[in-house]
JSON list of C-alpha atoms in Angstrom, two decimals:
[
{"chain": "X", "resi": 29, "resn": "MET", "atom": "CA", "xyz": [-1.69, -39.00, -6.51]},
{"chain": "X", "resi": 30, "resn": "ASP", "atom": "CA", "xyz": [-0.45, -35.92, -4.28]},
{"chain": "X", "resi": 31, "resn": "GLU", "atom": "CA", "xyz": [0.79, -32.69, -6.03]},
{"chain": "X", "resi": 32, "resn": "PRO", "atom": "CA", "xyz": [4.32, -31.86, -5.30]},
{"chain": "X", "resi": 33, "resn": "ALA", "atom": "CA", "xyz": [4.61, -28.92, -2.93]},
{"chain": "X", "resi": 34, "resn": "THR", "atom": "CA", "xyz": [5.35, -25.87, -4.37]},
{"chain": "X", "resi": 35, "resn": "PRO", "atom": "CA", "xyz": [8.66, -24.24, -3.11]},
{"chain": "X", "resi": 36, "resn": "ALA", "atom": "CA", "xyz": [8.06, -21.02, -0.64]},
{"chain": "X", "resi": 37, "resn": "GLN", "atom": "CA", "xyz": [9.11, -17.96, -2.20]},
{"chain": "X", "resi": 38, "resn": "GLU", "atom": "CA", "xyz": [11.88, -16.63, -0.57]},
{"chain": "X", "resi": 39, "resn": "TRP", "atom": "CA", "xyz": [12.61, -13.07, 0.57]},
{"chain": "X", "resi": 40, "resn": "HIS", "atom": "CA", "xyz": [14.79, -10.97, -1.51]},
{"chain": "X", "resi": 41, "resn": "ASP", "atom": "CA", "xyz": [17.39, -8.18, -0.51]},
{"chain": "X", "resi": 42, "resn": "PHE", "atom": "CA", "xyz": [16.01, -5.05, -1.78]},
{"chain": "X", "resi": 43, "resn": "CYS", "atom": "CA", "xyz": [18.25, -1.98, -0.05]},
{"chain": "X", "resi": 44, "resn": "SER", "atom": "CA", "xyz": [19.10, -0.91, 3.31]},
{"chain": "X", "resi": 45, "resn": "LEU", "atom": "CA", "xyz": [16.90, 1.13, 5.55]},
{"chain": "X", "resi": 46, "resn": "GLU", "atom": "CA", "xyz": [18.81, 4.25, 5.07]},
{"chain": "X", "resi": 47, "resn": "GLU", "atom": "CA", "xyz": [18.83, 4.26, 1.49]},
{"chain": "X", "resi": 48, "resn": "ILE", "atom": "CA", "xyz": [15.15, 5.15, 1.68]},
{"chain": "X", "resi": 49, "resn": "PRO", "atom": "CA", "xyz": [14.33, 8.90, 2.44]},
{"chain": "X", "resi": 50, "resn": "ASP", "atom": "CA", "xyz": [12.38, 9.08, 5.66]},
{"chain": "X", "resi": 51, "resn": "GLY", "atom": "CA", "xyz": [8.93, 10.16, 4.23]},
{"chain": "X", "resi": 52, "resn": "GLY", "atom": "CA", "xyz": [9.92, 9.26, 0.62]},
{"chain": "X", "resi": 53, "resn": "VAL", "atom": "CA", "xyz": [10.21, 6.52, -1.76]},
{"chain": "X", "resi": 54, "resn": "LEU", "atom": "CA", "xyz": [12.82, 4.52, -3.67]},
{"chain": "X", "resi": 55, "resn": "THR", "atom": "CA", "xyz": [12.30, 2.67, -6.87]},
{"chain": "X", "resi": 56, "resn": "ARG", "atom": "CA", "xyz": [14.22, -0.44, -8.18]},
{"chain": "X", "resi": 57, "resn": "LEU", "atom": "CA", "xyz": [14.11, -3.41, -10.28]},
{"chain": "X", "resi": 58, "resn": "GLN", "atom": "CA", "xyz": [13.84, -6.54, -8.15]},
{"chain": "X", "resi": 59, "resn": "GLY", "atom": "CA", "xyz": [13.45, -10.05, -9.74]},
{"chain": "X", "resi": 60, "resn": "GLY", "atom": "CA", "xyz": [12.11, -8.25, -12.99]},
{"chain": "X", "resi": 61, "resn": "GLU", "atom": "CA", "xyz": [9.57, -6.10, -11.38]},
{"chain": "X", "resi": 62, "resn": "ASP", "atom": "CA", "xyz": [9.80, -2.50, -10.97]},
{"chain": "X", "resi": 63, "resn": "LEU", "atom": "CA", "xyz": [9.12, -1.87, -7.34]},
{"chain": "X", "resi": 64, "resn": "LEU", "atom": "CA", "xyz": [8.77, 1.19, -4.99]},
{"chain": "X", "resi": 65, "resn": "VAL", "atom": "CA", "xyz": [9.40, 1.34, -1.39]},
{"chain": "X", "resi": 66, "resn": "TYR", "atom": "CA", "xyz": [7.97, 3.91, 1.11]},
{"chain": "X", "resi": 67, "resn": "ARG", "atom": "CA", "xyz": [9.60, 4.89, 4.55]},
{"chain": "X", "resi": 68, "resn": "ASN", "atom": "CA", "xyz": [7.92, 6.32, 7.40]},
{"chain": "X", "resi": 69, "resn": "GLY", "atom": "CA", "xyz": [10.04, 6.15, 10.23]},
{"chain": "X", "resi": 70, "resn": "PRO", "atom": "CA", "xyz": [10.88, 2.41, 10.99]},
{"chain": "X", "resi": 71, "resn": "GLN", "atom": "CA", "xyz": [8.02, 1.21, 8.69]},
{"chain": "X", "resi": 72, "resn": "VAL", "atom": "CA", "xyz": [8.43, 0.41, 5.18]},
{"chain": "X", "resi": 73, "resn": "THR", "atom": "CA", "xyz": [5.93, -0.86, 2.39]},
{"chain": "X", "resi": 74, "resn": "CYS", "atom": "CA", "xyz": [6.35, -1.80, -0.92]},
{"chain": "X", "resi": 75, "resn": "VAL", "atom": "CA", "xyz": [4.22, -1.61, -4.10]},
{"chain": "X", "resi": 76, "resn": "PRO", "atom": "CA", "xyz": [4.81, -2.46, -7.77]},
{"chain": "X", "resi": 77, "resn": "ASN", "atom": "CA", "xyz": [5.93, 1.26, -9.42]},
{"chain": "X", "resi": 78, "resn": "TYR", "atom": "CA", "xyz": [2.88, 1.39, -11.55]},
{"chain": "X", "resi": 79, "resn": "CYS", "atom": "CA", "xyz": [-0.57, 3.23, -11.19]},
{"chain": "X", "resi": 80, "resn": "PRO", "atom": "CA", "xyz": [-3.46, 0.72, -11.37]},
{"chain": "X", "resi": 81, "resn": "HIS", "atom": "CA", "xyz": [-5.40, 3.38, -13.09]},
{"chain": "X", "resi": 82, "resn": "ARG", "atom": "CA", "xyz": [-3.68, 3.24, -16.37]},
{"chain": "X", "resi": 83, "resn": "GLY", "atom": "CA", "xyz": [-0.65, 1.26, -15.67]},
{"chain": "X", "resi": 84, "resn": "TRP", "atom": "CA", "xyz": [1.86, 4.01, -15.94]},
{"chain": "X", "resi": 85, "resn": "PRO", "atom": "CA", "xyz": [4.85, 4.32, -13.52]},
{"chain": "X", "resi": 86, "resn": "PHE", "atom": "CA", "xyz": [4.68, 6.65, -10.65]},
{"chain": "X", "resi": 87, "resn": "ASP", "atom": "CA", "xyz": [8.06, 8.07, -11.59]},
{"chain": "X", "resi": 88, "resn": "GLY", "atom": "CA", "xyz": [8.10, 11.68, -11.37]},
{"chain": "X", "resi": 89, "resn": "GLY", "atom": "CA", "xyz": [5.21, 11.67, -8.59]},
{"chain": "X", "resi": 90, "resn": "TYR", "atom": "CA", "xyz": [5.28, 13.05, -5.28]},
{"chain": "X", "resi": 91, "resn": "VAL", "atom": "CA", "xyz": [4.81, 12.04, -1.70]},
{"chain": "X", "resi": 92, "resn": "ARG", "atom": "CA", "xyz": [3.13, 14.19, 1.00]},
{"chain": "X", "resi": 93, "resn": "ASN", "atom": "CA", "xyz": [2.24, 13.00, 4.18]},
{"chain": "X", "resi": 94, "resn": "GLY", "atom": "CA", "xyz": [2.42, 9.22, 2.97]},
{"chain": "X", "resi": 95, "resn": "ILE", "atom": "CA", "xyz": [0.22, 10.01, 0.03]},
{"chain": "X", "resi": 96, "resn": "LEU", "atom": "CA", "xyz": [1.77, 9.34, -3.63]},
{"chain": "X", "resi": 97, "resn": "THR", "atom": "CA", "xyz": [0.34, 11.33, -6.24]},
{"chain": "X", "resi": 98, "resn": "CYS", "atom": "CA", "xyz": [0.48, 9.79, -9.59]},
{"chain": "X", "resi": 99, "resn": "PRO", "atom": "CA", "xyz": [2.20, 12.25, -12.09]},
{"chain": "X", "resi": 100, "resn": "PHE", "atom": "CA", "xyz": [-0.12, 11.48, -15.12]},
{"chain": "X", "resi": 101, "resn": "HIS", "atom": "CA", "xyz": [-3.66, 11.91, -13.75]},
{"chain": "X", "resi": 102, "resn": "GLY", "atom": "CA", "xyz": [-3.34, 12.93, -10.33]},
{"chain": "X", "resi": 103, "resn": "TYR", "atom": "CA", "xyz": [-4.81, 9.65, -8.41]},
{"chain": "X", "resi": 104, "resn": "GLU", "atom": "CA", "xyz": [-3.76, 9.67, -4.83]},
{"chain": "X", "resi": 105, "resn": "PHE", "atom": "CA", "xyz": [-2.96, 6.23, -3.04]},
{"chain": "X", "resi": 106, "resn": "ARG", "atom": "CA", "xyz": [-1.91, 5.58, 0.71]},
{"chain": "X", "resi": 107, "resn": "LEU", "atom": "CA", "xyz": [1.32, 4.18, 0.71]},
{"chain": "X", "resi": 108, "resn": "ASP", "atom": "CA", "xyz": [0.61, 2.51, 4.37]},
{"chain": "X", "resi": 109, "resn": "THR", "atom": "CA", "xyz": [-2.54, 0.62, 2.97]},
{"chain": "X", "resi": 110, "resn": "GLY", "atom": "CA", "xyz": [-2.70, 0.97, -0.74]},
{"chain": "X", "resi": 111, "resn": "GLN", "atom": "CA", "xyz": [-5.98, 2.71, -0.59]},
{"chain": "X", "resi": 112, "resn": "CYS", "atom": "CA", "xyz": [-6.78, 5.17, -3.35]},
{"chain": "X", "resi": 113, "resn": "LEU", "atom": "CA", "xyz": [-8.13, 8.03, -2.30]},
{"chain": "X", "resi": 114, "resn": "THR", "atom": "CA", "xyz": [-9.37, 9.38, -5.85]},
{"chain": "X", "resi": 115, "resn": "SER", "atom": "CA", "xyz": [-11.17, 6.03, -6.77]},
{"chain": "X", "resi": 116, "resn": "PRO", "atom": "CA", "xyz": [-11.80, 3.69, -4.07]},
{"chain": "X", "resi": 117, "resn": "GLY", "atom": "CA", "xyz": [-12.20, 0.63, -6.20]},
{"chain": "X", "resi": 118, "resn": "LEU", "atom": "CA", "xyz": [-8.40, 0.84, -7.08]},
{"chain": "X", "resi": 119, "resn": "LEU", "atom": "CA", "xyz": [-6.07, -0.79, -4.66]},
{"chain": "X", "resi": 120, "resn": "LEU", "atom": "CA", "xyz": [-2.07, -0.95, -4.91]},
{"chain": "X", "resi": 121, "resn": "ASP", "atom": "CA", "xyz": [-1.12, -4.43, -4.58]},
{"chain": "X", "resi": 122, "resn": "MET", "atom": "CA", "xyz": [1.05, -4.67, -1.29]},
{"chain": "X", "resi": 123, "resn": "TYR", "atom": "CA", "xyz": [3.95, -6.69, -1.24]},
{"chain": "X", "resi": 124, "resn": "ARG", "atom": "CA", "xyz": [5.28, -8.21, 1.96]},
{"chain": "X", "resi": 125, "resn": "VAL", "atom": "CA", "xyz": [8.28, -6.50, 3.74]},
{"chain": "X", "resi": 126, "resn": "ARG", "atom": "CA", "xyz": [10.62, -7.32, 6.49]},
{"chain": "X", "resi": 127, "resn": "ILE", "atom": "CA", "xyz": [13.62, -5.33, 7.96]},
{"chain": "X", "resi": 128, "resn": "ARG", "atom": "CA", "xyz": [16.68, -7.54, 8.98]},
{"chain": "X", "resi": 129, "resn": "ASP", "atom": "CA", "xyz": [20.01, -6.08, 10.41]},
{"chain": "X", "resi": 130, "resn": "GLY", "atom": "CA", "xyz": [19.35, -2.85, 8.88]},
{"chain": "X", "resi": 131, "resn": "ARG", "atom": "CA", "xyz": [18.24, -4.57, 5.28]},
{"chain": "X", "resi": 132, "resn": "VAL", "atom": "CA", "xyz": [14.91, -4.12, 3.77]},
{"chain": "X", "resi": 133, "resn": "GLU", "atom": "CA", "xyz": [14.05, -7.64, 2.30]},
{"chain": "X", "resi": 134, "resn": "VAL", "atom": "CA", "xyz": [10.83, -7.88, 0.01]},
{"chain": "X", "resi": 135, "resn": "LYS", "atom": "CA", "xyz": [8.80, -11.01, -0.45]},
{"chain": "X", "resi": 136, "resn": "PRO", "atom": "CA", "xyz": [7.71, -11.71, -4.11]},
{"chain": "X", "resi": 137, "resn": "LYS", "atom": "CA", "xyz": [4.06, -12.46, -4.88]}
]
């Protein structure tokens, strides 16, 4: 017996590209998840808004040269790849992102 096909996850409108400061981040609840988007010129990445080290939010952290520093324990993450510079075994979970007509869309996991 064939299993029913799982419906494909759809893209969700997150914000306009201009709402994300260039070189900065914007956080927002999307589909019950607290997400963080980072913009470097036309490139946008999206990760959950929590540090994989202890699970605390990145709120209050700062971004410099594409590196997000967690405000609680100082862990540093590259926002373009999700790589942790402090502890290479930790990675940020990267969401798929696309830009359509000046709008940033995120695809849930």
